[in-house]
């Protein structure tokens, strides 16, 4: 089965055909470094990291570009309010962002350009749009330059919005605009703004608009046309709509496929800094572990919203513990893994799911099915079947970025909780075997005593048709 992806622009799944055979180019909009990232922000990082890994597992060479927006109205506003220089604020928050995504096992992009490092490319692109009749300099002396939306009939094709729906925010700056829908390509310097946040241009000192930044940086690193452009659903309009319009108006085909991940929500609302309903990445990682938070974000389909709750994160942590418990026991079984050239039905099911627009829920079902197979093989003392299941599970974990032995999780392997996983599992398994023997002998007092001892240690015992299973309680 070939890879099919849902293209936001066409609103349909289409067979993916890269621009260059064997290679895939991706541009994913990165953070605006104004405040510390929350789980809603990093879902995009995890989702597109899984996409990148699946493409690489499928044999593609991937160039992945993700930008940093380090100059912006919001950054300057926070700087003015707090007194922290805008560039220092951006540097500090960028470091927090890098720490957050690293804690979730997200690999660095191939290139990570910053907006402030690409002003000449933006000025050049703006000039091309003016020459093509799709942009104009405001005649009020402000130094602003706007994209002329009315000059581009295809505007709105990405989001599907009608012209009447494209109204400006109530507090939007309309100075110098011919049409309220027109958006800024260049913003002339305003009174009170720091001189360090402006650059020379043919239209006077100023700084780029948000949308032109990504078009210019994507063009520099990936060329006028590339394979996939991605980001959160909230970027579809106006950011990606504007990117597509200005790039194509300048004669650049731009992205062949547009992909958008859905939101993380709290009480049904999109998680956002303005509403205050955010969840700190560091706190979530500290409480549940980076791999569990990653599983929570990667497990649902990327186009489905996720409701944030302690129960969901706890379930992801428990799922990982079941996987790790199986792998620890499998490593002690000493079986012979099969030839990798002979893929199992479980791998085929996993592959079919991932090729169907990254259907991660079905892919995880295949993974957990192999964990179940492996546990049954352990119970039957079939070491080779155990090794085969463990091989498949590890391969699937690699795709999800959850393999505990991968380099991105090296920082966690020194922790005592990780070092003792195998030891704890072996000890608990021995106690569960003793409990099973006691139950078989109808020695209910001894069986209950073992269960109570494990509960006192913070472990939950669940009796299933395949035997007792344990998980760690989380407060």
Short mmCIF file of N, CA and C in Angstrom, two decimals, residues 98-237:
data_model
loop_
_atom_site.label_atom_id
_atom_site.label_comp_id
_atom_site.label_asym_id
_atom_site.label_seq_id
_atom_site.Cartn_x
_atom_site.Cartn_y
_atom_site.Cartn_z
N UNK A 98 13.08 24.51 23.12
CA UNK A 98 13.99 23.42 22.79
C UNK A 98 14.05 22.38 23.91
N UNK A 99 14.05 22.84 25.15
CA UNK A 99 14.06 21.90 26.28
C UNK A 99 12.77 21.08 26.30
N UNK A 100 11.64 21.72 25.99
CA UNK A 100 10.35 21.04 26.04
C UNK A 100 10.27 19.94 24.99
N UNK A 101 10.66 20.26 23.76
CA UNK A 101 10.52 19.25 22.70
C UNK A 101 11.57 18.14 22.86
N UNK A 102 12.75 18.49 23.38
CA UNK A 102 13.76 17.45 23.63
C UNK A 102 13.27 16.49 24.70
N UNK A 103 12.54 17.00 25.70
CA UNK A 103 12.00 16.14 26.75
C UNK A 103 10.95 15.18 26.22
N UNK A 104 10.42 15.46 25.02
CA UNK A 104 9.42 14.60 24.40
C UNK A 104 10.02 13.75 23.29
N UNK A 105 11.34 13.73 23.19
CA UNK A 105 11.99 12.88 22.20
C UNK A 105 11.89 13.38 20.77
N UNK A 106 11.59 14.65 20.59
CA UNK A 106 11.48 15.22 19.25
C UNK A 106 12.88 15.56 18.74
N UNK A 107 13.22 15.06 17.57
CA UNK A 107 14.54 15.32 17.02
C UNK A 107 14.62 16.72 16.42
N UNK A 108 15.78 17.34 16.48
CA UNK A 108 15.93 18.69 15.90
C UNK A 108 15.67 18.65 14.40
N UNK A 109 15.15 19.76 13.85
CA UNK A 109 14.94 19.81 12.40
C UNK A 109 16.27 19.81 11.65
N UNK A 110 16.19 19.54 10.37
CA UNK A 110 17.40 19.62 9.54
C UNK A 110 17.95 21.03 9.56
N UNK A 111 17.05 22.01 9.41
CA UNK A 111 17.41 23.42 9.51
C UNK A 111 16.35 24.11 10.36
N UNK A 112 16.79 25.10 11.15
CA UNK A 112 15.88 25.84 12.02
C UNK A 112 16.15 27.33 11.88
N UNK A 113 15.72 27.93 10.78
CA UNK A 113 16.01 29.35 10.53
C UNK A 113 15.22 30.27 11.44
N UNK A 114 15.83 31.42 11.75
CA UNK A 114 15.16 32.46 12.53
C UNK A 114 14.75 33.60 11.61
N UNK A 115 13.62 34.20 11.93
CA UNK A 115 13.12 35.29 11.10
C UNK A 115 14.13 36.43 11.00
N UNK A 116 14.76 36.80 12.11
CA UNK A 116 15.66 37.94 12.11
C UNK A 116 16.91 37.69 11.26
N UNK A 117 17.18 36.45 10.94
CA UNK A 117 18.35 36.13 10.12
C UNK A 117 18.07 36.09 8.63
N UNK A 118 16.82 36.44 8.23
CA UNK A 118 16.44 36.30 6.83
C UNK A 118 15.67 37.53 6.32
N UNK A 119 16.00 38.69 6.84
CA UNK A 119 15.35 39.93 6.42
C UNK A 119 15.60 40.21 4.93
N UNK A 120 16.82 40.05 4.40
CA UNK A 120 17.04 40.33 2.96
C UNK A 120 16.14 39.49 2.06
N UNK A 121 15.95 38.21 2.39
CA UNK A 121 15.09 37.36 1.57
C UNK A 121 13.64 37.85 1.60
N UNK A 122 13.22 38.36 2.75
CA UNK A 122 11.84 38.86 2.86
C UNK A 122 11.67 40.14 2.07
N UNK A 123 12.63 41.04 2.15
CA UNK A 123 12.56 42.29 1.39
C UNK A 123 12.52 41.99 -0.11
N UNK A 124 13.31 41.02 -0.54
CA UNK A 124 13.34 40.65 -1.96
C UNK A 124 11.99 40.10 -2.41
N UNK A 125 11.37 39.26 -1.60
CA UNK A 125 10.09 38.68 -1.96
C UNK A 125 9.00 39.76 -2.01
N UNK A 126 9.03 40.68 -1.07
CA UNK A 126 8.05 41.78 -1.07
C UNK A 126 8.19 42.61 -2.33
N UNK A 127 9.42 42.89 -2.72
CA UNK A 127 9.65 43.67 -3.94
C UNK A 127 9.09 42.94 -5.17
N UNK A 128 9.24 41.62 -5.21
CA UNK A 128 8.70 40.84 -6.32
C UNK A 128 7.18 40.97 -6.38
N UNK A 129 6.53 40.95 -5.22
CA UNK A 129 5.07 41.06 -5.18
C UNK A 129 4.60 42.44 -5.63
N UNK A 130 5.33 43.48 -5.25
CA UNK A 130 4.99 44.83 -5.71
C UNK A 130 5.13 44.92 -7.22
N UNK A 131 6.23 44.40 -7.75
CA UNK A 131 6.47 44.44 -9.20
C UNK A 131 5.41 43.66 -9.96
N UNK A 132 4.88 42.58 -9.34
CA UNK A 132 3.87 41.75 -10.00
C UNK A 132 2.47 42.33 -9.85
N UNK A 133 2.33 43.43 -9.13
CA UNK A 133 1.02 44.06 -8.97
C UNK A 133 0.17 43.45 -7.89
N UNK A 134 0.76 42.69 -6.98
CA UNK A 134 0.00 42.03 -5.92
C UNK A 134 0.27 42.63 -4.53
N UNK A 135 1.02 43.70 -4.47
CA UNK A 135 1.31 44.35 -3.18
C UNK A 135 1.51 45.84 -3.43
N UNK A 136 1.36 46.61 -2.38
CA UNK A 136 1.49 48.07 -2.52
C UNK A 136 2.03 48.65 -1.22
N UNK A 137 2.76 49.74 -1.37
CA UNK A 137 3.23 50.50 -0.21
C UNK A 137 2.15 51.50 0.16
N UNK A 138 1.82 51.58 1.42
CA UNK A 138 0.79 52.51 1.88
C UNK A 138 1.19 53.93 1.54
N UNK A 139 0.21 54.73 1.15
CA UNK A 139 0.50 56.11 0.73
C UNK A 139 0.36 57.11 1.87
N UNK A 140 0.34 56.59 3.12
CA UNK A 140 0.19 57.48 4.26
C UNK A 140 1.51 57.81 4.94
N UNK A 141 2.63 57.36 4.33
CA UNK A 141 3.94 57.65 4.90
C UNK A 141 4.33 56.75 6.06
N UNK A 142 3.53 55.74 6.34
CA UNK A 142 3.82 54.85 7.48
C UNK A 142 4.97 53.90 7.22
N UNK A 143 5.26 53.65 5.93
CA UNK A 143 6.28 52.66 5.60
C UNK A 143 5.73 51.25 5.52
N UNK A 144 4.42 51.09 5.72
CA UNK A 144 3.80 49.76 5.64
C UNK A 144 3.67 49.31 4.18
N UNK A 145 3.75 47.99 3.98
CA UNK A 145 3.51 47.39 2.68
C UNK A 145 2.49 46.28 2.88
N UNK A 146 1.48 46.22 2.00
CA UNK A 146 0.40 45.25 2.16
C UNK A 146 0.25 44.38 0.91
N UNK A 147 -0.20 43.15 1.14
CA UNK A 147 -0.61 42.29 0.04
C UNK A 147 -2.01 42.69 -0.39
N UNK A 148 -2.22 42.82 -1.69
CA UNK A 148 -3.52 43.23 -2.24
C UNK A 148 -4.37 41.98 -2.45
N UNK A 149 -5.21 41.65 -1.49
CA UNK A 149 -6.01 40.43 -1.55
C UNK A 149 -6.91 40.40 -2.78
N UNK A 150 -7.49 41.56 -3.14
CA UNK A 150 -8.40 41.60 -4.28
C UNK A 150 -7.70 41.24 -5.59
N UNK A 151 -6.39 41.36 -5.63
CA UNK A 151 -5.64 41.06 -6.86
C UNK A 151 -5.40 39.58 -7.05
N UNK A 152 -5.78 38.78 -6.07
CA UNK A 152 -5.50 37.34 -6.12
C UNK A 152 -6.82 36.58 -5.94
N UNK A 153 -7.50 36.24 -7.03
CA UNK A 153 -8.82 35.60 -6.96
C UNK A 153 -8.84 34.28 -6.21
N UNK A 154 -7.70 33.59 -6.16
CA UNK A 154 -7.66 32.29 -5.48
C UNK A 154 -7.59 32.42 -3.96
N UNK A 155 -7.55 33.66 -3.46
CA UNK A 155 -7.43 33.83 -2.01
C UNK A 155 -8.65 33.21 -1.30
N UNK A 156 -8.37 32.40 -0.29
CA UNK A 156 -9.42 31.71 0.45
C UNK A 156 -9.54 30.25 0.08
N UNK A 157 -8.78 29.80 -0.92
CA UNK A 157 -8.93 28.41 -1.39
C UNK A 157 -8.42 27.40 -0.37
N UNK A 158 -7.43 27.76 0.42
CA UNK A 158 -6.91 26.82 1.41
C UNK A 158 -7.89 26.62 2.55
N UNK A 159 -8.41 27.69 3.09
CA UNK A 159 -9.30 27.62 4.25
C UNK A 159 -10.76 27.39 3.85
N UNK A 160 -11.09 27.68 2.59
CA UNK A 160 -12.47 27.56 2.16
C UNK A 160 -13.34 28.70 2.62
N UNK A 161 -12.73 29.78 3.08
CA UNK A 161 -13.50 30.92 3.56
C UNK A 161 -13.91 31.83 2.41
N UNK A 162 -15.09 32.44 2.54
CA UNK A 162 -15.57 33.41 1.57
C UNK A 162 -15.06 34.80 1.93
N UNK A 163 -15.05 35.65 0.93
CA UNK A 163 -14.52 37.00 1.15
C UNK A 163 -15.27 37.71 2.27
N UNK A 164 -16.58 37.50 2.36
CA UNK A 164 -17.38 38.19 3.38
C UNK A 164 -17.03 37.73 4.79
N UNK A 165 -16.45 36.53 4.91
CA UNK A 165 -16.09 36.00 6.23
C UNK A 165 -14.74 36.50 6.70
N UNK A 166 -13.97 37.12 5.80
CA UNK A 166 -12.59 37.49 6.10
C UNK A 166 -12.54 38.91 6.64
N UNK A 167 -13.11 39.11 7.81
CA UNK A 167 -13.10 40.43 8.43
C UNK A 167 -11.92 40.55 9.36
N UNK A 168 -11.41 41.74 9.51
CA UNK A 168 -10.27 41.97 10.39
C UNK A 168 -10.71 41.94 11.85
N UNK A 169 -9.77 41.68 12.73
CA UNK A 169 -10.05 41.76 14.16
C UNK A 169 -10.46 43.20 14.51
N UNK A 170 -11.25 43.28 15.55
CA UNK A 170 -11.74 44.61 15.94
C UNK A 170 -10.60 45.56 16.28
N UNK A 171 -9.48 45.01 16.79
CA UNK A 171 -8.37 45.86 17.19
C UNK A 171 -7.25 45.89 16.15
N UNK A 172 -7.54 45.40 14.92
CA UNK A 172 -6.51 45.37 13.89
C UNK A 172 -6.18 46.79 13.44
N UNK A 173 -4.91 46.99 13.08
CA UNK A 173 -4.45 48.29 12.60
C UNK A 173 -4.78 48.39 11.11
N UNK A 174 -5.66 49.31 10.74
CA UNK A 174 -6.10 49.46 9.36
C UNK A 174 -5.38 50.59 8.64
N UNK A 175 -4.35 51.17 9.26
CA UNK A 175 -3.71 52.32 8.64
C UNK A 175 -3.13 51.96 7.27
N UNK A 176 -3.45 52.78 6.29
CA UNK A 176 -2.86 52.62 4.97
C UNK A 176 -3.42 51.51 4.12
N UNK A 177 -4.41 50.76 4.58
CA UNK A 177 -4.94 49.64 3.81
C UNK A 177 -5.99 50.11 2.80
N UNK A 178 -5.97 49.46 1.63
CA UNK A 178 -7.02 49.69 0.65
C UNK A 178 -8.24 48.82 0.91
N UNK A 179 -8.02 47.69 1.53
CA UNK A 179 -9.07 46.72 1.81
C UNK A 179 -8.78 46.14 3.19
N UNK A 180 -9.78 46.05 4.08
CA UNK A 180 -9.52 45.52 5.43
C UNK A 180 -8.91 44.12 5.42
N UNK A 181 -9.13 43.36 4.33
CA UNK A 181 -8.58 42.00 4.25
C UNK A 181 -7.10 42.00 3.94
N UNK A 182 -6.56 43.07 3.41
CA UNK A 182 -5.15 43.12 3.05
C UNK A 182 -4.29 42.91 4.29
N UNK A 183 -3.21 42.18 4.12
CA UNK A 183 -2.36 41.86 5.27
C UNK A 183 -0.95 42.40 5.07
N UNK A 184 -0.30 42.67 6.21
CA UNK A 184 0.99 43.35 6.19
C UNK A 184 2.11 42.43 5.72
N UNK A 185 2.89 42.93 4.78
CA UNK A 185 4.14 42.28 4.37
C UNK A 185 5.33 42.94 5.06
N UNK A 186 5.23 44.24 5.27
CA UNK A 186 6.28 45.00 5.94
C UNK A 186 5.61 46.03 6.83
N UNK A 187 6.10 46.17 8.05
CA UNK A 187 5.52 47.08 9.02
C UNK A 187 6.51 48.20 9.33
N UNK A 188 6.13 49.41 8.94
CA UNK A 188 6.99 50.55 9.24
C UNK A 188 7.12 50.76 10.74
N UNK A 189 8.26 51.27 11.15
CA UNK A 189 8.52 51.49 12.57
C UNK A 189 7.53 52.49 13.17
N UNK A 190 7.03 52.15 14.36
CA UNK A 190 6.10 53.03 15.07
C UNK A 190 6.82 53.71 16.23
N UNK A 191 6.28 54.82 16.67
CA UNK A 191 6.84 55.52 17.82
C UNK A 191 6.84 54.61 19.03
N UNK A 192 7.93 54.62 19.74
CA UNK A 192 8.04 53.85 20.97
C UNK A 192 8.60 52.46 20.77
N UNK A 193 8.70 51.99 19.54
CA UNK A 193 9.27 50.66 19.31
C UNK A 193 10.79 50.74 19.34
N UNK A 194 11.46 49.70 19.85
CA UNK A 194 12.91 49.73 19.94
C UNK A 194 13.56 49.78 18.56
N UNK A 195 14.60 50.59 18.45
CA UNK A 195 15.31 50.71 17.17
C UNK A 195 15.93 49.38 16.74
N UNK A 196 16.27 48.54 17.72
CA UNK A 196 16.90 47.26 17.38
C UNK A 196 15.93 46.29 16.70
N UNK A 197 14.63 46.59 16.75
CA UNK A 197 13.63 45.72 16.14
C UNK A 197 13.20 46.24 14.78
N UNK A 198 14.09 46.94 14.09
CA UNK A 198 13.78 47.43 12.75
C UNK A 198 15.00 47.30 11.86
N UNK A 199 14.72 47.20 10.57
CA UNK A 199 15.78 47.01 9.57
C UNK A 199 15.51 47.94 8.40
N UNK A 200 16.55 48.32 7.65
CA UNK A 200 16.34 49.19 6.49
C UNK A 200 15.66 48.44 5.35
N UNK A 201 14.85 49.17 4.58
CA UNK A 201 14.17 48.59 3.41
C UNK A 201 13.89 49.71 2.42
N UNK A 202 13.50 49.37 1.21
CA UNK A 202 13.15 50.42 0.24
C UNK A 202 11.97 51.27 0.68
N UNK A 203 11.20 50.81 1.67
CA UNK A 203 10.01 51.53 2.13
C UNK A 203 10.22 52.21 3.48
N UNK A 204 11.47 52.22 3.93
CA UNK A 204 11.79 52.80 5.22
C UNK A 204 12.09 51.73 6.25
N UNK A 205 12.59 52.14 7.39
CA UNK A 205 12.92 51.17 8.44
C UNK A 205 11.64 50.50 8.97
N UNK A 206 11.78 49.25 9.27
CA UNK A 206 10.64 48.51 9.79
C UNK A 206 11.01 47.06 9.99
N UNK A 207 10.00 46.23 10.04
CA UNK A 207 10.23 44.80 10.24
C UNK A 207 9.19 44.02 9.45
N UNK A 208 9.45 42.75 9.20
CA UNK A 208 8.55 41.97 8.35
C UNK A 208 7.23 41.64 9.05
N UNK A 209 6.21 41.43 8.24
CA UNK A 209 4.98 40.85 8.75
C UNK A 209 5.19 39.37 9.01
N UNK A 210 4.32 38.78 9.81
CA UNK A 210 4.47 37.38 10.21
C UNK A 210 4.46 36.44 9.02
N UNK A 211 3.54 36.65 8.10
CA UNK A 211 3.32 35.67 7.04
C UNK A 211 4.47 35.62 6.04
N UNK A 212 5.04 36.78 5.72
CA UNK A 212 6.11 36.81 4.72
C UNK A 212 7.35 36.08 5.22
N UNK A 213 7.50 36.00 6.55
CA UNK A 213 8.67 35.34 7.11
C UNK A 213 8.76 33.89 6.63
N UNK A 214 7.66 33.17 6.78
CA UNK A 214 7.69 31.74 6.45
C UNK A 214 7.84 31.50 4.96
N UNK A 215 7.19 32.32 4.14
CA UNK A 215 7.33 32.16 2.69
C UNK A 215 8.79 32.34 2.27
N UNK A 216 9.43 33.34 2.82
CA UNK A 216 10.82 33.61 2.44
C UNK A 216 11.76 32.51 2.94
N UNK A 217 11.56 32.06 4.17
CA UNK A 217 12.46 31.04 4.70
C UNK A 217 12.24 29.68 4.04
N UNK A 218 10.98 29.34 3.76
CA UNK A 218 10.71 28.08 3.06
C UNK A 218 11.37 28.10 1.68
N UNK A 219 11.27 29.23 1.00
CA UNK A 219 11.88 29.34 -0.31
C UNK A 219 13.39 29.23 -0.28
N UNK A 220 14.01 29.80 0.75
CA UNK A 220 15.46 29.76 0.83
C UNK A 220 15.98 28.34 1.03
N UNK A 221 15.32 27.58 1.89
CA UNK A 221 15.85 26.27 2.25
C UNK A 221 15.27 25.11 1.45
N UNK A 222 14.07 25.29 0.88
CA UNK A 222 13.44 24.19 0.16
C UNK A 222 13.14 24.50 -1.30
N UNK A 223 13.36 25.76 -1.71
CA UNK A 223 13.11 26.11 -3.09
C UNK A 223 11.70 26.61 -3.32
N UNK A 224 11.37 26.99 -4.57
CA UNK A 224 10.05 27.57 -4.85
C UNK A 224 8.90 26.59 -4.70
N UNK A 225 9.19 25.28 -4.76
CA UNK A 225 8.17 24.26 -4.58
C UNK A 225 8.72 23.15 -3.71
N UNK A 226 7.92 22.67 -2.78
CA UNK A 226 8.35 21.59 -1.89
C UNK A 226 7.16 20.70 -1.58
N UNK A 227 7.39 19.63 -0.83
CA UNK A 227 6.38 18.58 -0.72
C UNK A 227 5.26 18.86 0.28
N UNK A 228 5.61 19.14 1.53
CA UNK A 228 4.61 19.21 2.61
C UNK A 228 4.81 20.47 3.44
N UNK A 229 3.73 21.16 3.68
CA UNK A 229 3.74 22.29 4.62
C UNK A 229 2.79 21.93 5.75
N UNK A 230 3.25 22.09 6.99
CA UNK A 230 2.43 21.67 8.11
C UNK A 230 2.38 22.68 9.23
N UNK A 231 1.45 22.41 10.15
CA UNK A 231 1.30 23.24 11.34
C UNK A 231 -0.02 22.95 12.02
N UNK A 232 -0.28 23.65 13.08
CA UNK A 232 -1.52 23.48 13.81
C UNK A 232 -2.71 24.00 13.02
N UNK A 233 -3.89 23.48 13.33
CA UNK A 233 -5.11 23.86 12.62
C UNK A 233 -5.39 25.35 12.72
N UNK A 234 -4.98 25.97 13.82
CA UNK A 234 -5.21 27.39 13.99
C UNK A 234 -4.41 28.25 13.01
N UNK A 235 -3.41 27.66 12.35
CA UNK A 235 -2.61 28.40 11.40
C UNK A 235 -3.20 28.39 9.98
N UNK A 236 -4.21 27.56 9.77
CA UNK A 236 -4.76 27.44 8.41
C UNK A 236 -5.22 28.80 7.88
N UNK A 237 -5.93 29.54 8.72
CA UNK A 237 -6.30 30.91 8.38
C UNK A 237 -6.07 31.80 9.60
#
